[in-house]
Every structure is written in C-alpha cells, then in structure tokens.
Amino acid sequence: MRENTSTEWKGVTLVLMGALLFSAKAVIVKLTYRYEISAIGSLFFRMLFAFPFLVWIAWKAEKEEGKTILTKKDVIQVILMGVVGYYLASLFDFLGLKYISAGLERIILFIYPTLVVILSFLFLKKKIHLREVFSLVLTYTGVFLAYGQDVQLGSAKEVSLGAFFILLSALTYAIYLMGSGSIIPKLGAKKYTAWALIISSFAVFIHYAIFGSYKELIQPFSFYALAFVMGTVNTVIPAIFVSEGIKRVGSKTAAIVGSVGPMSTLFLAYWLLDEPITILHSIGTLFVLTGVFWISAAKKSKEVSV
C-alpha cells in the first residue's frame, strides 16, 4: 500500500515539474527576443541544444525496447507527424510569441484537446455530445476574454496576428495527436516522441540554413545560456518527467496535474516579463482550464467504456 502511494506521489511530482518546465518555455522564448534574433533563429538554437539529448533518448529507448520493424508507410507517417507536430507547431508558436504575451500564448495552446474533438467531428464524423458542446463554448469564451484583454493592453493588429499563429500551432499539434494514434503502439511512446523531435530538428536546421541569417549565430553568452535552458530544461527534461510520471499515475491524472501550466505561465510572465495579470486574464484562464478538463474527461470516459 505504501509503495503504491509512494509511486503515485512520485508520478504526480514528475508530471507537475514537467508541466511547470514546459509552460516556462514561452517565457524563455520571450526573453530570447530581447536579443537580435528571429523566430526561426530562436527555434534553431532550441533544437540545436536539444538535439544531442534527443538522439541519446532514442538510442536508449531502442536499446531497452529492442528494434522495431516498421513498414514504409509507418516510416512516412513518423516523418510527416514529426514535421507537422513539432516543426510546424513549434514554428507557429515561436512566430506567435513575437506578437502576443506568454500568458495568452499558453491559454490558446492549451485548447488543443478541443481542436481534436472538432477535427474528429468534421473529418471522422464523430458525434459531439452536449457536454462537449458546453465545454467548447466555455473554452472559447475564456480564450476570447483573454484575447480581448490583450487587445486592450497592446496593438489589436499584432495581438490578432500572434493569436492566429498560436492557433495554427495548437491546430497542427492536434493533427499530430490524431495522426499518432496508430503508430505509437508499434513504436512506443518514448521512442516515437524522440524520433518525431529528431525529425523536426532536421526540418528546423534545413529551414534555418535556407532562410536564416548567419549573423544571428553570433550572440552574447547570456543568450546561449537562455537557449541552452530552452533546449534542455524546457524541452528534453520535462518530456522525460511527464513520460515517467504518466507511467506511474496514468494519462488522466497527468492531464489534471498538467493543467497548472497556463496559470504558472501567467505568474512567470508577470515575474520575469512584467506582463500584467488582470481579472479577465484570470477568468479566461479558469474558463479554458475548466472547458478543456471537461472535454478531456468526457473523452477518457468514452475510451474506457469502449
């Protein structure tokens, strides 16, 4: 009994730490933008520092779990999902953070489970139930409250452009999740995630080689330190923590614990970036968290009943 309780607490702690570190990424990205760096330049350095660790994780998973035989179709699917789910989603995210606050970015990104439901309805003909409809209304009301507050505090044009990019990021990540369901059981979650991130890293490197400015490669040491933190502390380490945490407590509990992400981003952005925390930001975040939690809980209960 004590051993089970200890395992659960370790799992909760790991997921919590992972969620906090993941959510801090937006704040670190905003800090890198205080230097002469473009969105693709900041993303390039993130993946550059993360890359060696990703290769190590993939190698270790291959060694522990054994070699997986994949068909040509499976390989193409992994490549496509790596490009869509991490390269495009990250690129849109970094572009959006040029224009909006870190707090609003995290709120919009957090709606990806609702986008999975909407895409499933549009393209897979899955029904949307009354509880899910209410969750969608609550979630997007929260997004519009937070968006409206940011428009009042800044430029409507810039906030709208940034919000559009972040919405694209959430959409591409939702597509990634939908397209990953069939390949994860074959490859394993850890191995699949590592390979998807490695593929996205190559996509980022190619993008930067073609369109990036080589002048951006020369930066002060303080920038390299931030980029290292972004690539390791905010990318690799939380991925490991969340993965290990889910093993101990399951995905449903992990989703509940991980919901601290948007709130922690608001407080970190207030502390490190001087972004204001208003009543509308707080209410909007609460609406989004509640809506996403309800829609995720409904999805989980359906999966169990099946």
Coordinates of C-alpha atoms in Angstrom, one line a residue:
M1 CA 0.0 0.0 0.0
R2 CA 2.7 2.4 1.0
E3 CA 4.7 1.5 -2.1
N4 CA 1.7 2.3 -4.4
T5 CA 1.1 5.6 -2.6
S6 CA 4.8 6.5 -2.9
T7 CA 4.8 5.6 -6.6
E8 CA 1.7 7.8 -7.2
W9 CA 3.2 10.7 -5.4
K10 CA 6.4 10.4 -7.4
G11 CA 4.3 10.3 -10.6
V12 CA 2.3 13.4 -9.6
T13 CA 5.5 15.2 -8.7
L14 CA 7.2 14.3 -12.0
V15 CA 4.2 15.4 -14.1
L16 CA 3.8 18.6 -12.1
M17 CA 7.5 19.5 -12.6
G18 CA 7.3 18.6 -16.2
A19 CA 4.2 20.8 -16.7
L20 CA 5.8 23.7 -15.0
L21 CA 9.0 23.4 -17.0
F22 CA 7.1 23.0 -20.3
S23 CA 5.0 26.1 -19.5
A24 CA 8.0 28.2 -18.7
K25 CA 9.2 27.7 -22.3
A26 CA 7.1 30.6 -23.6
V27 CA 8.7 33.0 -21.1
I28 CA 12.2 31.9 -22.0
V29 CA 11.4 32.4 -25.7
K30 CA 10.2 35.9 -25.0
L31 CA 13.4 36.6 -23.1
T32 CA 15.5 35.5 -26.2
Y33 CA 13.6 38.0 -28.2
R34 CA 15.2 40.8 -26.2
Y35 CA 18.3 40.0 -28.3
E36 CA 18.7 40.4 -32.1
I37 CA 17.1 37.1 -33.0
S38 CA 14.3 36.0 -35.3
A39 CA 11.7 33.4 -34.5
I40 CA 13.4 30.7 -36.6
G41 CA 16.7 31.7 -35.1
S42 CA 15.5 31.2 -31.6
L43 CA 13.9 27.9 -32.6
F44 CA 17.1 26.8 -34.3
F45 CA 19.1 27.3 -31.1
R46 CA 16.4 25.5 -29.0
M47 CA 16.6 22.4 -31.3
L48 CA 20.4 22.6 -31.6
F49 CA 20.9 22.3 -27.8
A50 CA 18.1 19.7 -27.5
F51 CA 19.3 17.5 -30.4
P52 CA 22.2 15.5 -28.7
F53 CA 19.9 14.6 -25.8
L54 CA 17.1 13.6 -28.2
V55 CA 19.5 11.2 -30.0
W56 CA 20.5 9.7 -26.7
I57 CA 16.9 9.2 -25.7
A58 CA 16.1 7.5 -29.0
W59 CA 19.2 5.3 -28.7
K60 CA 18.4 4.3 -25.1
A61 CA 14.8 3.5 -26.0
E62 CA 16.0 1.4 -28.9
K63 CA 18.4 -0.5 -26.7
E64 CA 15.8 -1.1 -23.9
E65 CA 12.8 -1.9 -26.0
G66 CA 14.6 -3.5 -29.0
K67 CA 14.5 -2.7 -32.7
T68 CA 11.0 -2.1 -34.1
I69 CA 10.2 -3.3 -37.6
L70 CA 8.3 -0.6 -39.4
T71 CA 6.7 -0.6 -42.9
K72 CA 7.4 2.1 -45.5
K73 CA 4.0 3.5 -44.7
D74 CA 4.9 3.7 -40.9
V75 CA 8.2 5.5 -41.7
I76 CA 6.4 8.1 -43.9
Q77 CA 3.9 8.6 -41.1
V78 CA 6.5 9.2 -38.5
I79 CA 8.3 11.7 -40.7
L80 CA 5.0 13.5 -41.5
M81 CA 4.0 13.7 -37.9
G82 CA 7.4 14.9 -36.9
V83 CA 7.2 17.7 -39.4
V84 CA 3.6 18.6 -38.6
G85 CA 3.5 18.0 -34.9
Y86 CA 6.8 19.5 -33.8
Y87 CA 8.4 21.5 -36.6
L88 CA 5.3 23.4 -37.8
A89 CA 3.7 23.6 -34.3
S90 CA 6.9 25.0 -32.8
L91 CA 7.5 27.4 -35.7
F92 CA 4.0 28.8 -35.5
D93 CA 4.4 29.0 -31.7
F94 CA 7.7 30.9 -31.9
L95 CA 6.2 33.3 -34.6
G96 CA 3.2 34.0 -32.5
L97 CA 5.3 34.8 -29.4
K98 CA 6.8 37.7 -31.3
Y99 CA 3.4 39.4 -31.1
I100 CA 1.5 38.3 -28.0
S101 CA 2.1 37.8 -24.3
A102 CA 3.3 34.5 -23.0
G103 CA 0.2 34.2 -20.9
L104 CA -2.2 34.4 -23.9
E105 CA 0.0 32.0 -25.8
R106 CA -0.3 29.3 -23.2
I107 CA -4.1 29.8 -22.9
I108 CA -4.6 29.4 -26.7
L109 CA -2.2 26.4 -26.9
F110 CA -4.0 24.7 -24.1
I111 CA -7.2 24.3 -26.3
Y112 CA -5.7 21.6 -28.5
P113 CA -7.9 18.9 -27.0
T114 CA -11.0 20.8 -28.2
L115 CA -9.5 21.1 -31.7
V116 CA -9.1 17.3 -31.7
V117 CA -12.8 17.0 -30.9
I118 CA -13.8 19.5 -33.7
L119 CA -11.5 17.9 -36.3
S120 CA -12.8 14.4 -35.4
F121 CA -16.4 15.8 -35.9
L122 CA -15.5 17.4 -39.3
F123 CA -13.4 14.7 -40.8
L124 CA -14.1 11.4 -38.9
K125 CA -17.8 12.0 -38.5
K126 CA -17.6 11.5 -34.7
K127 CA -20.6 12.9 -32.7
I128 CA -20.2 15.9 -30.4
H129 CA -22.3 15.4 -27.3
L130 CA -24.0 18.1 -25.2
R131 CA -21.3 18.0 -22.5
E132 CA -18.6 18.6 -25.2
V133 CA -20.6 21.4 -26.7
F134 CA -20.8 23.2 -23.3
S135 CA -17.1 22.6 -22.8
L136 CA -16.3 24.1 -26.2
V137 CA -18.4 27.2 -25.5
L138 CA -16.8 27.6 -22.1
T139 CA -13.3 27.1 -23.5
Y140 CA -13.6 29.6 -26.4
T141 CA -15.3 32.1 -24.2
G142 CA -12.3 32.0 -22.0
V143 CA -9.9 32.4 -25.0
F144 CA -11.9 35.5 -26.2
L145 CA -11.9 37.1 -22.8
A146 CA -8.1 36.7 -22.5
Y147 CA -7.6 37.8 -26.2
G148 CA -9.8 40.9 -25.7
Q149 CA -7.8 41.9 -22.6
D150 CA -4.5 41.6 -24.6
V151 CA -6.0 43.7 -27.4
Q152 CA -6.9 46.5 -24.9
L153 CA -3.3 46.4 -23.5
G154 CA -1.5 46.3 -26.8
S155 CA -1.9 46.6 -30.6
A156 CA -5.0 44.9 -32.0
K157 CA -3.3 44.0 -35.2
E158 CA -0.2 42.4 -33.6
V159 CA -2.3 40.6 -30.9
S160 CA -4.6 39.2 -33.7
L161 CA -1.6 38.1 -35.8
G162 CA 0.1 36.4 -32.9
A163 CA -3.1 34.7 -31.7
F164 CA -3.6 33.4 -35.3
F165 CA -0.1 31.9 -35.3
I166 CA -0.6 30.3 -31.9
L167 CA -4.0 28.9 -33.0
L168 CA -2.2 27.3 -36.0
S169 CA 0.3 25.9 -33.6
A170 CA -2.5 24.3 -31.5
L171 CA -4.2 23.1 -34.7
T172 CA -1.1 21.4 -36.1
Y173 CA -0.4 19.8 -32.7
A174 CA -4.0 18.5 -32.6
I175 CA -3.4 17.0 -36.1
Y176 CA -0.2 15.4 -34.8
L177 CA -2.1 13.8 -31.9
M178 CA -4.8 12.4 -34.2
G179 CA -2.2 11.0 -36.7
S180 CA -0.1 9.4 -33.9
G181 CA -2.6 7.0 -32.5
S182 CA -1.9 4.2 -34.9
I183 CA 1.9 4.4 -34.8
I184 CA 2.6 4.8 -31.1
P185 CA 1.5 1.2 -30.2
K186 CA 4.0 -0.1 -32.7
L187 CA 7.0 2.2 -31.9
G188 CA 6.3 3.0 -28.2
A189 CA 5.6 6.5 -26.8
K190 CA 9.1 7.4 -25.7
K191 CA 10.8 6.2 -28.9
Y192 CA 8.1 7.8 -31.1
T193 CA 8.4 11.1 -29.4
A194 CA 12.2 11.1 -29.6
W195 CA 12.2 10.3 -33.3
A196 CA 9.5 12.9 -34.1
L197 CA 11.5 15.5 -32.3
I198 CA 14.7 14.4 -34.1
I199 CA 12.9 14.7 -37.5
S200 CA 11.5 18.1 -36.5
S201 CA 15.1 19.2 -35.6
F202 CA 16.3 18.4 -39.1
A203 CA 13.4 20.3 -40.5
V204 CA 14.3 23.3 -38.4
F205 CA 18.0 23.1 -39.3
I206 CA 17.2 22.9 -43.0
H207 CA 14.8 25.9 -42.7
Y208 CA 17.4 28.0 -40.9
A209 CA 20.1 27.0 -43.5
I210 CA 17.9 28.3 -46.3
F211 CA 16.1 31.3 -44.8
G212 CA 18.0 32.1 -41.6
S213 CA 20.5 34.9 -41.0
Y214 CA 24.0 33.6 -40.2
K215 CA 24.7 36.9 -38.3
E216 CA 22.3 35.6 -35.7
L217 CA 24.7 32.8 -34.8
I218 CA 26.9 35.3 -33.0
Q219 CA 25.2 36.2 -29.8
P220 CA 26.3 37.1 -26.2
F221 CA 26.9 34.3 -23.7
S222 CA 23.7 35.2 -21.9
F223 CA 21.7 34.4 -25.0
Y224 CA 23.4 31.0 -25.4
A225 CA 22.6 30.3 -21.7
L226 CA 18.9 31.1 -22.3
A227 CA 18.9 28.9 -25.4
F228 CA 20.5 26.0 -23.6
V229 CA 17.9 26.3 -20.8
M230 CA 15.1 26.4 -23.5
G231 CA 16.5 23.3 -25.3
T232 CA 17.1 21.2 -22.2
V233 CA 15.2 22.4 -19.1
N234 CA 12.1 23.4 -21.1
T235 CA 12.2 20.7 -23.8
V236 CA 14.1 17.5 -23.0
I237 CA 13.8 17.3 -19.2
P238 CA 10.1 17.9 -19.0
A239 CA 9.4 15.4 -21.8
I240 CA 11.2 12.8 -19.7
F241 CA 9.5 13.8 -16.4
V242 CA 6.0 13.7 -18.0
S243 CA 6.7 10.4 -19.7
E244 CA 7.9 8.8 -16.4
G245 CA 5.1 10.4 -14.5
I246 CA 2.4 9.0 -16.8
K247 CA 3.8 5.5 -16.3
R248 CA 3.2 5.9 -12.5
V249 CA -0.2 7.7 -12.4
G250 CA -1.8 7.3 -15.9
S251 CA -2.7 9.8 -18.5
K252 CA -5.9 11.0 -16.9
T253 CA -4.3 12.1 -13.6
A254 CA -1.4 13.5 -15.6
A255 CA -3.8 15.7 -17.6
I256 CA -5.3 17.0 -14.4
V257 CA -2.0 17.8 -12.8
G258 CA -0.7 19.3 -16.1
S259 CA -3.5 21.8 -16.1
V260 CA -1.3 24.0 -13.8
G261 CA 0.6 25.0 -17.0
P262 CA -1.4 28.1 -18.1
M263 CA -1.6 29.5 -14.6
S264 CA 2.1 29.1 -13.9
T265 CA 2.9 30.8 -17.2
L266 CA 0.8 33.8 -16.2
F267 CA 2.7 34.1 -12.9
L268 CA 6.1 33.5 -14.5
A269 CA 5.4 36.1 -17.2
Y270 CA 4.3 38.6 -14.5
W271 CA 7.6 37.9 -12.6
L272 CA 10.1 37.8 -15.4
L273 CA 8.5 39.8 -18.2
D274 CA 6.3 42.3 -16.3
E275 CA 3.2 41.1 -18.1
P276 CA 0.1 42.2 -16.1
I277 CA -2.3 39.7 -14.6
T278 CA -5.8 41.1 -14.9
I279 CA -9.2 39.8 -13.7
L280 CA -10.1 39.0 -17.3
H281 CA -6.9 37.0 -17.8
S282 CA -7.6 35.0 -14.7
I283 CA -11.3 34.4 -15.6
G284 CA -10.4 33.5 -19.1
T285 CA -7.8 31.0 -17.9
L286 CA -10.2 29.5 -15.5
F287 CA -12.8 29.0 -18.2
V288 CA -10.3 27.4 -20.6
L289 CA -9.0 25.1 -17.9
T290 CA -12.5 24.0 -16.9
G291 CA -13.6 23.6 -20.5
V292 CA -10.6 21.6 -21.5
F293 CA -10.8 19.4 -18.4
W294 CA -14.4 18.6 -19.0
I295 CA -13.9 17.7 -22.7
S296 CA -10.8 15.6 -21.8
A297 CA -12.7 13.8 -19.0
A298 CA -15.6 13.1 -21.4
K299 CA -13.2 11.7 -23.9
K300 CA -11.4 9.5 -21.3
S301 CA -14.7 8.1 -20.1
K302 CA -15.8 7.1 -23.6
E303 CA -12.4 5.4 -24.2
V304 CA -12.9 3.4 -21.0
S305 CA -16.4 2.4 -22.0
V306 CA -15.3 1.2 -25.3

